[in-house]
C-alpha cells in the first residue's frame, strides 16, 4: 500500500517522543558498561597480588600494530621474569587479540573508557602503573565473549 513506510516512520518517531528520558550526571554518577565492552587492555592479578603473566610474549605477537612492548630476563632456576611491559593505548585498536592469545588470561579488556590526557606519555601503561594500583579483580573465568 502506498505510504505505509511514512506511517511506520511517523509512528516510531511519536513513540520515541513520549518515551521518558534518562539523564545521568556523568562525573558524579557512573555509567554502566555492558559485559562485552572493550576498554583499555589491563593486566589481571591473582588474589595473592602476583600477576598472572609469565612473559611468554604471545600477546606481543598477537597485536597487529605492535602496541605491546615486553622485555624479559631469566632469573635463577630458569624462571622467566617480566622486566618491562608497556601498552601504548594511543595506538591500540581495542580489538582484543592480545586477550584471546594469552593462554594464562593475564590480560583482559577492562571497562576503562576515560582515556583523556594532556600528555601522550600518560597513555602508555607500564608495569609500574598496574603494580601501583593493583585494583584489577581476579576472575577465574574470563569475561563473557559473545559474538556480535
PDB file of C-alpha atoms in Angstrom:
ATOM      1  CA  UNK A   1       0.000   0.000   0.000  1.00  0.00           C
ATOM      2  CA  UNK A   2       1.237   3.453  -0.838  1.00  0.00           C
ATOM      3  CA  UNK A   3       2.615   5.491   2.095  1.00  0.00           C
ATOM      4  CA  UNK A   4       2.971   2.702   4.679  1.00  0.00           C
ATOM      5  CA  UNK A   5       6.665   3.493   5.098  1.00  0.00           C
ATOM      6  CA  UNK A   6       5.884   7.068   6.075  1.00  0.00           C
ATOM      7  CA  UNK A   7       3.245   5.931   8.554  1.00  0.00           C
ATOM      8  CA  UNK A   8       5.615   3.430  10.157  1.00  0.00           C
ATOM      9  CA  UNK A   9       8.339   6.086  10.429  1.00  0.00           C
ATOM     10  CA  UNK A  10       5.987   8.638  11.994  1.00  0.00           C
ATOM     11  CA  UNK A  11       4.697   6.031  14.465  1.00  0.00           C
ATOM     12  CA  UNK A  12       8.252   5.239  15.572  1.00  0.00           C
ATOM     13  CA  UNK A  13       9.024   8.942  15.919  1.00  0.00           C
ATOM     14  CA  UNK A  14       5.987   9.560  18.122  1.00  0.00           C
ATOM     15  CA  UNK A  15       6.822   6.519  20.285  1.00  0.00           C
ATOM     16  CA  UNK A  16      10.263   7.969  20.996  1.00  0.00           C
ATOM     17  CA  UNK A  17       8.780  11.403  21.693  1.00  0.00           C
ATOM     18  CA  UNK A  18       6.566  10.132  24.507  1.00  0.00           C
ATOM     19  CA  UNK A  19       9.182   7.770  25.990  1.00  0.00           C
ATOM     20  CA  UNK A  20      10.658   9.012  29.287  1.00  0.00           C
ATOM     21  CA  UNK A  21      14.228  10.266  29.093  1.00  0.00           C
ATOM     22  CA  UNK A  22      17.015   9.277  31.491  1.00  0.00           C
ATOM     23  CA  UNK A  23      19.794  11.760  32.163  1.00  0.00           C
ATOM     24  CA  UNK A  24      22.923  10.817  34.068  1.00  0.00           C
ATOM     25  CA  UNK A  25      25.094  13.370  35.872  1.00  0.00           C
ATOM     26  CA  UNK A  26      28.225  11.795  34.468  1.00  0.00           C
ATOM     27  CA  UNK A  27      31.119  12.660  36.752  1.00  0.00           C
ATOM     28  CA  UNK A  28      29.090  12.060  39.906  1.00  0.00           C
ATOM     29  CA  UNK A  29      27.175   9.014  38.665  1.00  0.00           C
ATOM     30  CA  UNK A  30      28.986   6.252  36.845  1.00  0.00           C
ATOM     31  CA  UNK A  31      27.734   4.991  33.515  1.00  0.00           C
ATOM     32  CA  UNK A  32      27.030   1.275  33.259  1.00  0.00           C
ATOM     33  CA  UNK A  33      29.266  -0.530  30.783  1.00  0.00           C
ATOM     34  CA  UNK A  34      27.952  -3.801  29.338  1.00  0.00           C
ATOM     35  CA  UNK A  35      29.975  -7.009  29.818  1.00  0.00           C
ATOM     36  CA  UNK A  36      31.018  -7.086  26.140  1.00  0.00           C
ATOM     37  CA  UNK A  37      32.501  -3.578  26.316  1.00  0.00           C
ATOM     38  CA  UNK A  38      36.168  -3.449  25.278  1.00  0.00           C
ATOM     39  CA  UNK A  39      38.033  -0.673  27.021  1.00  0.00           C
ATOM     40  CA  UNK A  40      41.756  -0.313  27.559  1.00  0.00           C
ATOM     41  CA  UNK A  41      43.745  -3.552  27.972  1.00  0.00           C
ATOM     42  CA  UNK A  42      44.924  -4.238  31.511  1.00  0.00           C
ATOM     43  CA  UNK A  43      46.723  -6.914  33.490  1.00  0.00           C
ATOM     44  CA  UNK A  44      44.832  -9.313  35.755  1.00  0.00           C
ATOM     45  CA  UNK A  45      46.259 -10.144  39.158  1.00  0.00           C
ATOM     46  CA  UNK A  46      45.752 -13.278  41.208  1.00  0.00           C
ATOM     47  CA  UNK A  47      44.214 -12.965  44.699  1.00  0.00           C
ATOM     48  CA  UNK A  48      47.678 -13.105  46.278  1.00  0.00           C
ATOM     49  CA  UNK A  49      48.690  -9.941  44.383  1.00  0.00           C
ATOM     50  CA  UNK A  50      51.022 -11.572  41.865  1.00  0.00           C
ATOM     51  CA  UNK A  51      50.481 -11.046  38.177  1.00  0.00           C
ATOM     52  CA  UNK A  52      49.389 -13.990  36.097  1.00  0.00           C
ATOM     53  CA  UNK A  53      51.790 -13.077  33.266  1.00  0.00           C
ATOM     54  CA  UNK A  54      54.699 -15.467  32.746  1.00  0.00           C
ATOM     55  CA  UNK A  55      56.367 -13.446  29.978  1.00  0.00           C
ATOM     56  CA  UNK A  56      55.634 -15.795  27.092  1.00  0.00           C
ATOM     57  CA  UNK A  57      55.128 -12.888  24.671  1.00  0.00           C
ATOM     58  CA  UNK A  58      52.147 -14.303  22.802  1.00  0.00           C
ATOM     59  CA  UNK A  59      50.209 -11.083  23.353  1.00  0.00           C
ATOM     60  CA  UNK A  60      53.053  -9.115  21.745  1.00  0.00           C
ATOM     61  CA  UNK A  61      52.921 -11.286  18.626  1.00  0.00           C
ATOM     62  CA  UNK A  62      49.107 -11.259  18.526  1.00  0.00           C
ATOM     63  CA  UNK A  63      48.882  -7.458  18.457  1.00  0.00           C
ATOM     64  CA  UNK A  64      48.526  -6.299  14.829  1.00  0.00           C
ATOM     65  CA  UNK A  65      50.060  -2.855  15.380  1.00  0.00           C
ATOM     66  CA  UNK A  66      52.870  -3.615  17.807  1.00  0.00           C
ATOM     67  CA  UNK A  67      51.195  -1.743  20.634  1.00  0.00           C
ATOM     68  CA  UNK A  68      52.567  -4.025  23.365  1.00  0.00           C
ATOM     69  CA  UNK A  69      56.247  -3.953  24.339  1.00  0.00           C
ATOM     70  CA  UNK A  70      57.786  -6.580  26.594  1.00  0.00           C
ATOM     71  CA  UNK A  71      61.281  -7.314  27.838  1.00  0.00           C
ATOM     72  CA  UNK A  72      62.043 -10.397  29.882  1.00  0.00           C
ATOM     73  CA  UNK A  73      65.059 -11.811  31.645  1.00  0.00           C
ATOM     74  CA  UNK A  74      65.896 -15.210  33.047  1.00  0.00           C
ATOM     75  CA  UNK A  75      66.077 -15.487  36.818  1.00  0.00           C
ATOM     76  CA  UNK A  76      67.886 -18.246  38.694  1.00  0.00           C
ATOM     77  CA  UNK A  77      66.148 -21.570  38.286  1.00  0.00           C
ATOM     78  CA  UNK A  78      65.278 -20.853  34.636  1.00  0.00           C
ATOM     79  CA  UNK A  79      62.286 -18.718  35.551  1.00  0.00           C
ATOM     80  CA  UNK A  80      61.343 -16.012  33.075  1.00  0.00           C
ATOM     81  CA  UNK A  81      60.741 -12.622  34.695  1.00  0.00           C
ATOM     82  CA  UNK A  82      58.992  -9.675  33.042  1.00  0.00           C
ATOM     83  CA  UNK A  83      61.270  -6.644  33.350  1.00  0.00           C
ATOM     84  CA  UNK A  84      59.352  -4.178  31.198  1.00  0.00           C
ATOM     85  CA  UNK A  85      55.793  -4.305  29.919  1.00  0.00           C
ATOM     86  CA  UNK A  86      54.025  -1.390  28.246  1.00  0.00           C
ATOM     87  CA  UNK A  87      50.859  -0.866  26.235  1.00  0.00           C
ATOM     88  CA  UNK A  88      50.580   2.261  24.086  1.00  0.00           C
ATOM     89  CA  UNK A  89      46.863   2.970  24.357  1.00  0.00           C
ATOM     90  CA  UNK A  90      47.002   5.785  21.791  1.00  0.00           C
ATOM     91  CA  UNK A  91      47.819   3.249  19.077  1.00  0.00           C
ATOM     92  CA  UNK A  92      45.596   0.444  20.376  1.00  0.00           C
ATOM     93  CA  UNK A  93      42.705  -0.716  18.184  1.00  0.00           C
ATOM     94  CA  UNK A  94      40.876  -2.311  21.150  1.00  0.00           C
ATOM     95  CA  UNK A  95      40.498  -5.446  19.041  1.00  0.00           C
ATOM     96  CA  UNK A  96      41.087  -7.913  21.894  1.00  0.00           C
ATOM     97  CA  UNK A  97      43.516 -10.167  20.002  1.00  0.00           C
ATOM     98  CA  UNK A  98      46.005  -9.903  22.871  1.00  0.00           C
ATOM     99  CA  UNK A  99      43.328 -11.165  25.267  1.00  0.00           C
ATOM    100  CA  UNK A 100      42.432 -14.095  23.041  1.00  0.00           C
ATOM    101  CA  UNK A 101      46.077 -15.031  22.543  1.00  0.00           C
ATOM    102  CA  UNK A 102      47.056 -15.109  26.224  1.00  0.00           C
ATOM    103  CA  UNK A 103      46.925 -18.721  27.486  1.00  0.00           C
ATOM    104  CA  UNK A 104      47.104 -17.633  31.145  1.00  0.00           C
ATOM    105  CA  UNK A 105      44.322 -14.988  30.984  1.00  0.00           C
ATOM    106  CA  UNK A 106      46.798 -12.446  32.322  1.00  0.00           C
ATOM    107  CA  UNK A 107      45.460  -9.601  30.201  1.00  0.00           C
ATOM    108  CA  UNK A 108      41.881  -8.562  29.589  1.00  0.00           C
ATOM    109  CA  UNK A 109      39.952  -5.676  28.149  1.00  0.00           C
ATOM    110  CA  UNK A 110      38.933  -3.510  31.079  1.00  0.00           C
ATOM    111  CA  UNK A 111      35.915  -1.260  31.302  1.00  0.00           C
ATOM    112  CA  UNK A 112      38.082   1.854  31.399  1.00  0.00           C
ATOM    113  CA  UNK A 113      36.994   4.354  28.777  1.00  0.00           C
ATOM    114  CA  UNK A 114      38.146   7.669  30.256  1.00  0.00           C
ATOM    115  CA  UNK A 115      41.347   7.983  28.261  1.00  0.00           C
ATOM    116  CA  UNK A 116      41.725  11.757  28.079  1.00  0.00           C
ATOM    117  CA  UNK A 117      45.134  13.160  28.997  1.00  0.00           C
ATOM    118  CA  UNK A 118      47.227  16.265  28.438  1.00  0.00           C
ATOM    119  CA  UNK A 119      50.391  14.294  27.634  1.00  0.00           C
ATOM    120  CA  UNK A 120      50.709  11.375  25.223  1.00  0.00           C
ATOM    121  CA  UNK A 121      53.188   9.717  27.562  1.00  0.00           C
ATOM    122  CA  UNK A 122      50.446   9.406  30.194  1.00  0.00           C
ATOM    123  CA  UNK A 123      48.648   6.975  27.876  1.00  0.00           C
ATOM    124  CA  UNK A 124      51.499   4.461  27.892  1.00  0.00           C
ATOM    125  CA  UNK A 125      50.527   1.970  30.580  1.00  0.00           C
ATOM    126  CA  UNK A 126      53.602   0.316  32.067  1.00  0.00           C
ATOM    127  CA  UNK A 127      54.046  -2.491  34.539  1.00  0.00           C
ATOM    128  CA  UNK A 128      54.635   0.006  37.355  1.00  0.00           C
ATOM    129  CA  UNK A 129      51.275   1.662  36.681  1.00  0.00           C
ATOM    130  CA  UNK A 130      49.418  -1.602  37.257  1.00  0.00           C
ATOM    131  CA  UNK A 131      51.554  -2.671  40.195  1.00  0.00           C
ATOM    132  CA  UNK A 132      50.872   0.654  41.913  1.00  0.00           C
ATOM    133  CA  UNK A 133      47.086   0.346  41.761  1.00  0.00           C
ATOM    134  CA  UNK A 134      46.583  -3.414  41.740  1.00  0.00           C
ATOM    135  CA  UNK A 135      42.820  -2.935  41.567  1.00  0.00           C
ATOM    136  CA  UNK A 136      42.174  -5.445  38.795  1.00  0.00           C
ATOM    137  CA  UNK A 137      39.878  -8.065  40.171  1.00  0.00           C
ATOM    138  CA  UNK A 138      40.647 -11.733  39.830  1.00  0.00           C
ATOM    139  CA  UNK A 139      38.311 -13.778  37.674  1.00  0.00           C
ATOM    140  CA  UNK A 140      38.752 -17.497  37.428  1.00  0.00           C
ATOM    141  CA  UNK A 141      36.822 -17.474  34.171  1.00  0.00           C
ATOM    142  CA  UNK A 142      37.262 -14.792  31.524  1.00  0.00           C
ATOM    143  CA  UNK A 143      34.684 -12.111  30.811  1.00  0.00           C
ATOM    144  CA  UNK A 144      31.875 -13.391  28.606  1.00  0.00           C
ATOM    145  CA  UNK A 145      32.746 -13.059  24.938  1.00  0.00           C
ATOM    146  CA  UNK A 146      29.635 -13.082  22.785  1.00  0.00           C
ATOM    147  CA  UNK A 147      29.895 -12.767  19.024  1.00  0.00           C
ATOM    148  CA  UNK A 148      28.123  -9.741  17.610  1.00  0.00           C
TER     149      UNK A 148
END
